Amino acid sequence: MSRSAHPAGPRHADVLSEGHYAAPPADLNSLDPKVWAQTVTRDADGVVTVGGVPVTRLAEEFGTPAYVLDEADFRARARAWRTAFGQDADVFYAGKAFLSRAVVRWLAEEGLNLDVCSGTELATALSAGMPADRIAFHGNNKSAAEIERAVGAGVGRIVLDSFQEIVRVAHIAQSLGKRQRVQIRVTVGVEAHTHEFIATAHEDQKFGIPLAGGQAAEAVRRALKLDGLELIGIHSHIGSQIFDMSGFEVAAHRVVGLLREIRDEHGVELPEIDLGGGLGIAYTSDDDPREPHEIAKALSEIVTRECEAARLRTPRISVEPGRAIVGPTAFTLYEVGTIKPLEGLRTYVSVDGGMSDNIRTALYDAEYSVALVSRTSDAEPLLVRVVGKHCESGDIVVKDAFLPADLAPGDLIAVPATGAYCRSMASNYNHALRPPVLAVRDGAARVVVRRETEDDLLRLDVG
Ligand code: LLP
């Protein structure tokens, strides 16, 4: 497997092109609305502002590096998904992309549901007041304690991921005197990333129960027999950063095939189908993601058509977008520390963060954009590599990008579209203190997740 293979399948990295930034953009000072949060703009002095707050003020007040989250944009995107799917479908925000109590409150207010995949994500959701019945609990190895907590809290659904778990959840629900609503996660043999998908007969991965070999049908058989479980539907998640809807089409076809088998064998029409998350966002100006209303329309047409063909009542659809909601709403603000031109090779620009706040470039070969945000510049474009301050040569934030040639230490630069899977996958490598998440709105900024301190780290180290 290639070094840059995506955990959900090797193709994610393979399809990313080399030499992405073949030509400099026409205007280095412009901010492409595709990759920047909605309220991002430059003020009269050329300083980038977000939610009406200049980044220079954010850096002064809160320090760098920092994740800066545009609250109005987050709410607008959440609302757009909710509205697009309407009353006959449910949108579960995938908390793994980024979860904090502020975000949970925004989601609750905007009418979204929440997908959590650990006991601690569940605790975060509950502590911020997300009603338990709007929470779905995921994971391929939920502990007994996590299951007890979820069932006890009354979560809306647990997504069953293995044969052992079917029995475990049934047992725990029964011992708590409850009947737990569950879905069974199946693997449909579709793997989709970016512009391509592969449909195979089987799938070699840890999640879900394969449709192949009648395994999913057997799981359904067992779940239907257990008093502690109320089987409400089938779940499928096919990949991430997907632009092409045809993978969903094959997945829906296969899931509906299972629904038909269930009807024929048990006389039961399961009322729900969850098609997971994975919808792509723009990391660079070359990406063209679809709007939520197009996605909702496409998915609903696919499921309706498949169900009509199978003569099944169309089930209620749910989806679990994480990246597509939070990804574009945040950027990471860094200060430039050193600039190292290597004659005949490239110029390295080092910032005060790196792979500890964004592991995606190192892990997936992910592409990002970057801009000088504390001022404008008329200098020539310079092809650079933006790197972090960690003791590792793979500590790359943006592989290839153009920044103005007069870039200098002390300048602020920002990497857009870092709302998803950056803070949530951040580490303390080299004892880095994980950056804060600042929410900006209507000219005001507030800390929603504070910066870690030396004391935080030393408290864990009990000596
Ligand atoms: N539902 C399920 C069952 C999932 O496993 C995932 C993501 C989602 C929903 C949300 O997917 P999204 O809409 O955010 O793509 N760390 C990787 C992504 C891993 C995704 C894992 N599952 C990355 O940074 O690209």
XYZ file of C-alpha atoms and ligand atoms in Angstrom:
488
model
C 0.000 0.000 0.000
C 1.296 3.444 -0.846
C 2.650 5.688 1.885
C -0.107 8.179 1.205
C -2.979 5.705 1.132
C -6.253 6.923 2.569
C -7.489 4.853 5.522
C -10.782 4.288 3.762
C -8.973 2.995 0.684
C -5.855 3.601 -1.318
C -7.484 5.460 -4.173
C -8.094 8.680 -2.280
C -4.467 9.694 -2.507
C -3.814 8.177 -5.911
C -6.232 10.440 -7.706
C -4.715 13.655 -6.368
C -2.657 15.193 -9.115
C 0.999 16.024 -8.811
C 2.109 19.569 -9.533
C -1.280 20.947 -8.655
C -0.250 24.582 -8.813
C 1.181 24.567 -12.314
C 0.538 28.284 -12.794
C 0.235 31.103 -10.284
C -3.242 32.561 -9.797
C -3.976 35.803 -11.661
C -4.239 37.763 -8.403
C -2.466 36.540 -5.285
C -4.517 38.871 -3.098
C -7.868 37.496 -4.177
C -9.701 35.036 -1.930
C -11.634 32.390 -3.813
C -15.079 32.103 -2.127
C -15.038 28.403 -3.002
C -12.348 27.668 -0.437
C -12.801 30.484 2.088
C -15.585 30.777 4.670
C -18.507 32.921 3.578
C -17.786 36.106 5.537
C -14.075 36.226 4.669
C -13.052 39.398 2.854
C -10.268 42.030 2.881
C -10.762 45.386 4.583
C -9.644 48.746 3.175
C -6.111 48.142 4.523
C -5.875 44.777 2.810
C -6.190 42.823 6.059
C -8.391 39.741 5.826
C -11.424 39.864 8.075
C -13.841 37.104 9.016
C -17.155 37.685 10.730
C -16.124 41.344 10.661
C -12.967 40.695 12.723
C -9.499 41.410 11.240
C -7.098 38.472 11.487
C -4.450 40.800 12.895
C -6.720 41.444 15.873
C -7.332 37.706 16.301
C -3.587 37.015 16.275
C -2.905 39.789 18.756
C -5.650 38.798 21.139
C -5.535 35.006 20.931
C -2.142 34.174 19.421
C -1.259 31.824 16.591
C -1.706 29.177 15.385
C -5.471 29.266 15.751
C -8.444 27.709 14.023
C -10.894 30.450 13.099
C -14.467 29.333 12.635
C -17.076 31.462 10.882
C -20.225 30.864 12.922
C -22.617 32.434 10.425
C -21.200 30.221 7.690
C -21.452 27.092 9.845
C -25.069 27.833 10.659
C -25.864 28.671 7.034
C -24.379 25.409 5.771
C -26.115 23.358 8.464
C -29.400 25.080 7.593
C -28.855 24.530 3.860
C -28.483 20.776 4.458
C -31.505 20.715 6.734
C -33.668 22.652 4.257
C -32.468 20.647 1.260
C -33.438 17.341 2.872
C -36.751 18.669 4.202
C -39.132 17.067 6.654
C -39.000 13.569 5.165
C -35.310 13.051 5.812
C -32.808 13.548 8.617
C -29.395 15.160 8.584
C -26.943 13.850 11.163
C -23.836 16.032 11.400
C -20.810 13.719 11.736
C -19.153 14.924 14.934
C -15.840 13.258 14.109
C -15.147 16.077 11.617
C -15.153 18.606 14.459
C -17.099 18.562 17.700
C -17.370 21.137 20.447
C -20.179 22.238 22.705
C -20.726 25.442 20.756
C -21.086 23.446 17.542
C -23.539 21.062 19.227
C -25.688 24.013 20.302
C -25.664 25.517 16.804
C -26.686 22.156 15.345
C -29.468 21.698 17.874
C -30.756 25.186 17.109
C -30.584 24.653 13.357
C -32.595 21.424 13.590
C -29.863 18.921 12.754
C -29.192 15.595 14.405
C -25.775 14.347 15.460
C -23.650 11.291 14.729
C -21.151 10.438 17.470
C -18.676 7.585 17.482
C -17.274 7.416 20.986
C -18.506 7.702 24.537
C -16.686 11.016 24.861
C -18.269 12.457 21.724
C -21.591 11.327 23.200
C -20.769 13.037 26.500
C -19.886 16.256 24.647
C -23.178 16.155 22.760
C -25.261 15.491 25.864
C -23.445 18.089 27.936
C -24.288 20.746 25.345
C -27.951 19.834 25.378
C -28.407 17.831 22.173
C -31.570 15.795 22.830
C -30.537 12.128 23.083
C -33.170 10.992 20.621
C -31.451 13.099 17.935
C -28.132 11.284 18.420
C -26.876 8.284 16.437
C -24.110 6.219 18.012
C -21.501 4.691 15.682
C -18.289 2.721 16.000
C -16.847 -0.647 15.098
C -15.830 -1.546 18.652
C -18.065 0.233 21.122
C -17.245 -0.826 24.668
C -19.915 -2.248 26.942
C -19.651 0.930 29.031
C -20.193 3.096 25.939
C -23.199 1.042 24.887
C -24.674 1.240 28.388
C -24.212 4.970 28.414
C -25.834 5.379 24.993
C -28.781 3.103 25.730
C -29.193 4.617 29.195
C -29.203 8.151 27.763
C -31.832 7.105 25.235
C -29.966 7.749 21.991
C -32.154 7.717 18.901
C -30.232 4.924 17.272
C -27.203 2.732 17.638
C -25.604 1.663 14.394
C -24.659 -2.000 14.813
C -21.341 -2.888 13.252
C -20.717 -6.574 13.996
C -22.416 -9.821 14.993
C -21.018 -9.536 18.521
C -22.471 -6.086 18.861
C -25.963 -7.207 17.880
C -25.998 -9.482 20.913
C -24.181 -7.019 23.164
C -26.569 -4.127 22.522
C -29.621 -6.388 22.793
C -28.380 -7.738 26.105
C -27.569 -4.320 27.564
C -30.878 -2.837 26.387
C -32.788 -5.701 27.939
C -30.931 -5.458 31.209
C -31.836 -1.745 31.309
C -35.457 -2.632 30.548
C -35.289 -0.883 27.170
C -35.829 -1.636 23.526
C -33.082 0.137 21.557
C -33.678 1.465 18.064
C -30.859 0.220 15.841
C -29.643 0.213 12.273
C -27.276 -2.360 10.833
C -24.251 -0.969 9.025
C -23.591 -2.963 5.910
C -20.675 -2.845 3.502
C -22.024 -2.753 0.022
C -18.764 -3.236 -1.878
C -18.536 0.360 -3.049
C -15.536 2.507 -2.337
C -15.766 6.123 -3.373
C -13.248 8.924 -3.094
C -13.067 12.186 -4.955
C -13.992 11.704 -8.614
C -13.911 7.942 -8.761
C -15.576 4.993 -7.188
C -15.075 1.279 -7.387
C -17.850 -1.255 -7.082
C -16.633 -4.679 -6.047
C -18.268 -7.843 -4.812
C -16.659 -7.752 -1.409
C -14.943 -5.211 0.734
C -11.792 -5.654 2.740
C -12.255 -3.238 5.639
C -13.089 -3.190 9.316
C -16.451 -1.435 9.186
C -19.893 -2.933 8.840
C -21.207 -6.343 7.895
C -20.757 -7.361 4.251
C -23.763 -7.828 2.031
C -21.670 -10.424 0.266
C -22.234 -14.037 1.203
C -25.572 -13.301 2.852
C -23.841 -11.980 5.984
C -25.926 -8.809 6.262
C -29.114 -10.836 5.722
C -28.027 -13.114 8.572
C -27.375 -10.092 10.806
C -30.897 -8.849 10.096
C -32.306 -12.296 10.887
C -30.585 -12.261 14.278
C -31.472 -8.645 15.114
C -35.150 -9.190 14.321
C -35.274 -12.048 16.825
C -33.946 -10.086 19.783
C -36.414 -8.368 22.108
C -33.932 -5.711 23.171
C -33.638 -4.356 19.612
C -35.964 -2.484 17.316
C -34.411 -2.715 13.879
C -35.336 0.481 12.051
C -33.081 0.410 9.030
C -29.904 -0.245 7.116
C -26.836 1.989 7.079
C -24.158 2.395 4.425
C -21.172 4.754 4.259
C -19.055 4.487 1.134
C -16.109 6.833 1.466
C -15.012 10.427 1.778
C -14.420 13.620 -0.180
C -16.788 12.320 -2.890
C -17.908 14.489 -5.811
C -19.426 11.831 -8.039
C -22.904 10.601 -7.046
C -22.677 7.310 -8.921
C -21.101 5.520 -5.944
C -24.236 6.363 -3.932
C -26.333 5.042 -6.772
C -24.686 1.614 -6.631
C -24.814 1.639 -2.810
C -28.529 2.529 -2.755
C -29.243 -0.161 -5.320
C -27.545 -2.762 -3.153
C -29.117 -1.565 0.126
C -32.587 -1.551 -1.428
C -31.855 -5.071 -2.676
C -31.351 -6.076 0.953
C -34.580 -4.305 2.010
C -36.402 -6.317 -0.614
C -34.872 -9.571 0.628
C -35.927 -8.646 4.174
C -39.478 -7.965 3.035
C -39.619 -11.252 1.140
C -38.186 -13.310 3.987
C -39.684 -11.625 7.051
C -42.639 -9.664 5.717
C -41.098 -6.530 7.223
C -40.429 -3.280 5.353
C -37.704 -1.452 7.280
C -38.639 2.226 7.504
C -35.196 3.888 7.237
C -32.049 3.952 5.144
C -28.932 5.917 6.006
C -26.532 6.682 3.182
C -23.713 7.988 5.409
C -21.527 10.992 4.729
C -18.538 11.626 2.522
C -19.601 14.555 0.359
C -16.632 16.520 -0.914
C -15.594 20.155 -0.396
C -13.258 22.529 -2.220
C -9.742 22.507 -0.800
C -8.396 24.315 -3.852
C -9.994 26.360 -6.614
C -9.999 23.275 -8.860
C -12.575 21.436 -6.737
C -16.257 21.767 -7.629
C -18.423 20.413 -4.849
C -22.170 20.011 -5.231
C -24.691 22.060 -3.317
C -26.786 20.331 -0.614
C -30.009 20.738 -2.621
C -28.450 18.942 -5.610
C -27.211 16.156 -3.347
C -30.598 15.829 -1.611
C -32.404 15.701 -4.934
C -30.017 13.141 -6.399
C -30.145 10.859 -3.339
C -33.908 11.031 -3.015
C -34.364 10.269 -6.731
C -31.986 7.331 -6.533
C -33.705 5.786 -3.499
C -37.221 6.421 -4.832
C -36.364 4.860 -8.187
C -34.745 1.809 -6.614
C -37.686 1.308 -4.236
C -40.244 1.647 -7.012
C -38.383 -0.998 -8.989
C -38.406 -3.283 -5.929
C -42.036 -2.366 -5.123
C -41.096 -1.151 -1.670
C -42.413 1.864 0.194
C -39.707 4.543 0.011
C -37.950 4.569 3.392
C -37.047 7.724 5.291
C -33.543 8.756 4.212
C -30.838 10.034 6.485
C -27.355 11.323 5.703
C -24.278 12.101 7.809
C -22.264 14.975 6.353
C -19.335 16.117 8.482
C -16.718 17.683 6.223
C -19.319 19.251 3.908
C -20.749 21.291 6.779
C -17.761 22.298 8.899
C -14.840 21.935 6.461
C -15.215 25.178 4.532
C -16.219 27.243 7.576
C -12.788 27.496 9.194
C -9.220 28.418 8.370
C -5.990 28.012 10.307
C -4.141 31.212 11.068
C -0.349 30.943 11.302
C 2.555 33.334 11.707
C 5.497 32.950 9.360
C 8.708 32.252 11.297
C 11.440 31.475 8.782
C 11.810 31.527 5.009
C 14.469 29.286 3.499
C 15.173 29.512 -0.235
C 17.015 26.396 -1.416
C 18.756 27.296 -4.651
C 17.402 25.298 -7.586
C 14.991 23.364 -5.354
C 12.258 25.275 -3.599
C 11.523 27.795 -0.867
C 10.397 26.526 2.523
C 8.139 28.772 4.566
C 7.932 27.636 8.201
C 4.927 28.461 10.320
C 4.299 28.175 14.053
C 2.142 25.020 13.777
C 2.264 22.078 11.393
C 1.404 18.395 11.399
C 0.157 18.636 14.993
C -2.704 20.904 13.898
C -3.151 19.512 10.375
C -2.078 15.925 9.829
C -4.040 15.552 6.587
C -1.249 16.623 4.232
C 1.205 14.150 5.737
C -1.365 11.383 6.153
C -3.381 11.587 2.940
C -1.250 13.706 0.656
C -4.102 16.212 0.932
C -4.018 19.445 -1.038
C -4.619 22.847 0.544
C -4.541 26.483 -0.463
C -2.860 29.319 1.431
C -2.883 33.116 1.379
C -1.077 36.045 2.934
C -3.782 37.538 5.155
C -2.214 40.319 7.262
C -1.664 42.554 4.228
C -1.835 42.599 0.455
C 1.243 42.525 -1.728
C 2.108 43.478 -5.292
C 5.238 41.312 -5.290
C 5.751 38.516 -7.817
C 4.337 35.079 -6.986
C 6.829 32.694 -5.423
C 6.275 28.938 -5.441
C 6.725 27.747 -1.850
C 6.167 24.803 0.415
C 4.529 25.686 3.724
C 5.908 23.529 6.524
C 5.491 23.308 10.279
C 7.905 23.429 13.185
C 7.998 19.717 13.997
C 11.010 17.440 13.982
C 10.013 15.549 10.916
C 10.601 16.250 7.237
C 7.073 15.083 6.360
C 5.741 17.974 8.444
C 4.146 19.694 5.451
C 1.061 21.897 5.648
C 0.732 22.944 2.006
C 2.839 21.056 -0.520
C 2.988 23.631 -3.302
C 1.499 27.078 -3.212
C 2.162 30.566 -4.492
C 2.745 33.344 -1.979
C 4.112 36.829 -2.664
C 7.895 36.951 -3.014
C 8.148 39.692 -0.366
C 6.727 37.360 2.305
C 8.547 38.017 5.563
C 8.791 36.606 9.072
C 5.940 38.024 11.130
C 3.445 37.935 8.252
C 0.228 36.086 8.942
C -0.818 33.432 6.474
C -3.955 31.303 6.556
C -4.880 27.888 5.216
C -8.584 27.682 4.322
C -10.960 24.706 4.520
C -9.440 23.318 7.717
C -12.716 23.028 9.630
C -12.941 19.249 9.237
C -10.503 16.625 10.529
C -7.839 19.129 11.597
C -8.625 20.079 15.203
C -10.320 16.714 15.647
C -7.161 14.878 14.527
C -4.685 17.261 16.172
C -1.895 15.825 18.293
C 0.629 16.902 20.871
C 3.601 15.790 18.780
C 6.755 17.450 20.129
C 4.522 18.493 23.019
C 2.807 21.002 20.785
C -0.059 22.725 22.544
C -3.170 22.208 20.463
C -4.462 25.519 19.074
C -7.718 27.140 20.124
C -10.863 27.271 18.065
C -12.142 30.829 17.796
C -15.712 31.446 16.700
C -16.245 34.789 14.989
C -19.552 36.440 14.280
C -20.882 39.975 13.853
C -17.603 41.685 14.656
C -16.882 39.631 17.777
C -14.583 36.688 18.431
C -14.804 34.207 21.255
C -12.862 31.132 22.248
C -14.970 27.987 21.896
C -12.107 25.570 22.511
C -9.198 27.139 24.364
C -5.544 26.704 23.545
C -3.848 23.957 25.524
C -1.361 25.148 28.080
C 1.882 23.754 29.369
C 0.009 23.078 32.613
C -2.561 20.974 30.740
C 0.207 18.750 29.405
C 2.191 18.594 32.604
C -0.918 17.654 34.584
C -1.246 14.501 32.504
C 2.373 13.585 33.156
C 2.164 12.327 36.698
C 5.886 11.736 36.969
N -20.696 8.649 8.610
C -19.822 7.657 8.835
C -20.320 6.346 9.215
C -18.446 7.891 8.691
O -17.589 6.904 8.895
C -17.994 9.181 8.324
C -16.577 9.460 8.185
C -18.954 10.185 8.123
C -20.287 9.886 8.264
C -18.589 11.597 7.765
O -17.876 11.694 6.579
P -17.602 13.144 5.925
O -18.935 13.671 5.457
O -17.028 14.019 6.985
O -16.635 12.866 4.847
N -10.023 11.666 8.504
C -10.391 11.557 7.103
C -11.851 11.304 6.931
C -12.311 10.048 7.643
C -13.787 9.883 7.526
C -14.255 8.785 8.411
N -15.657 8.608 8.411
C -9.986 12.846 6.389
O -9.437 13.728 7.035
O -10.165 12.970 5.186
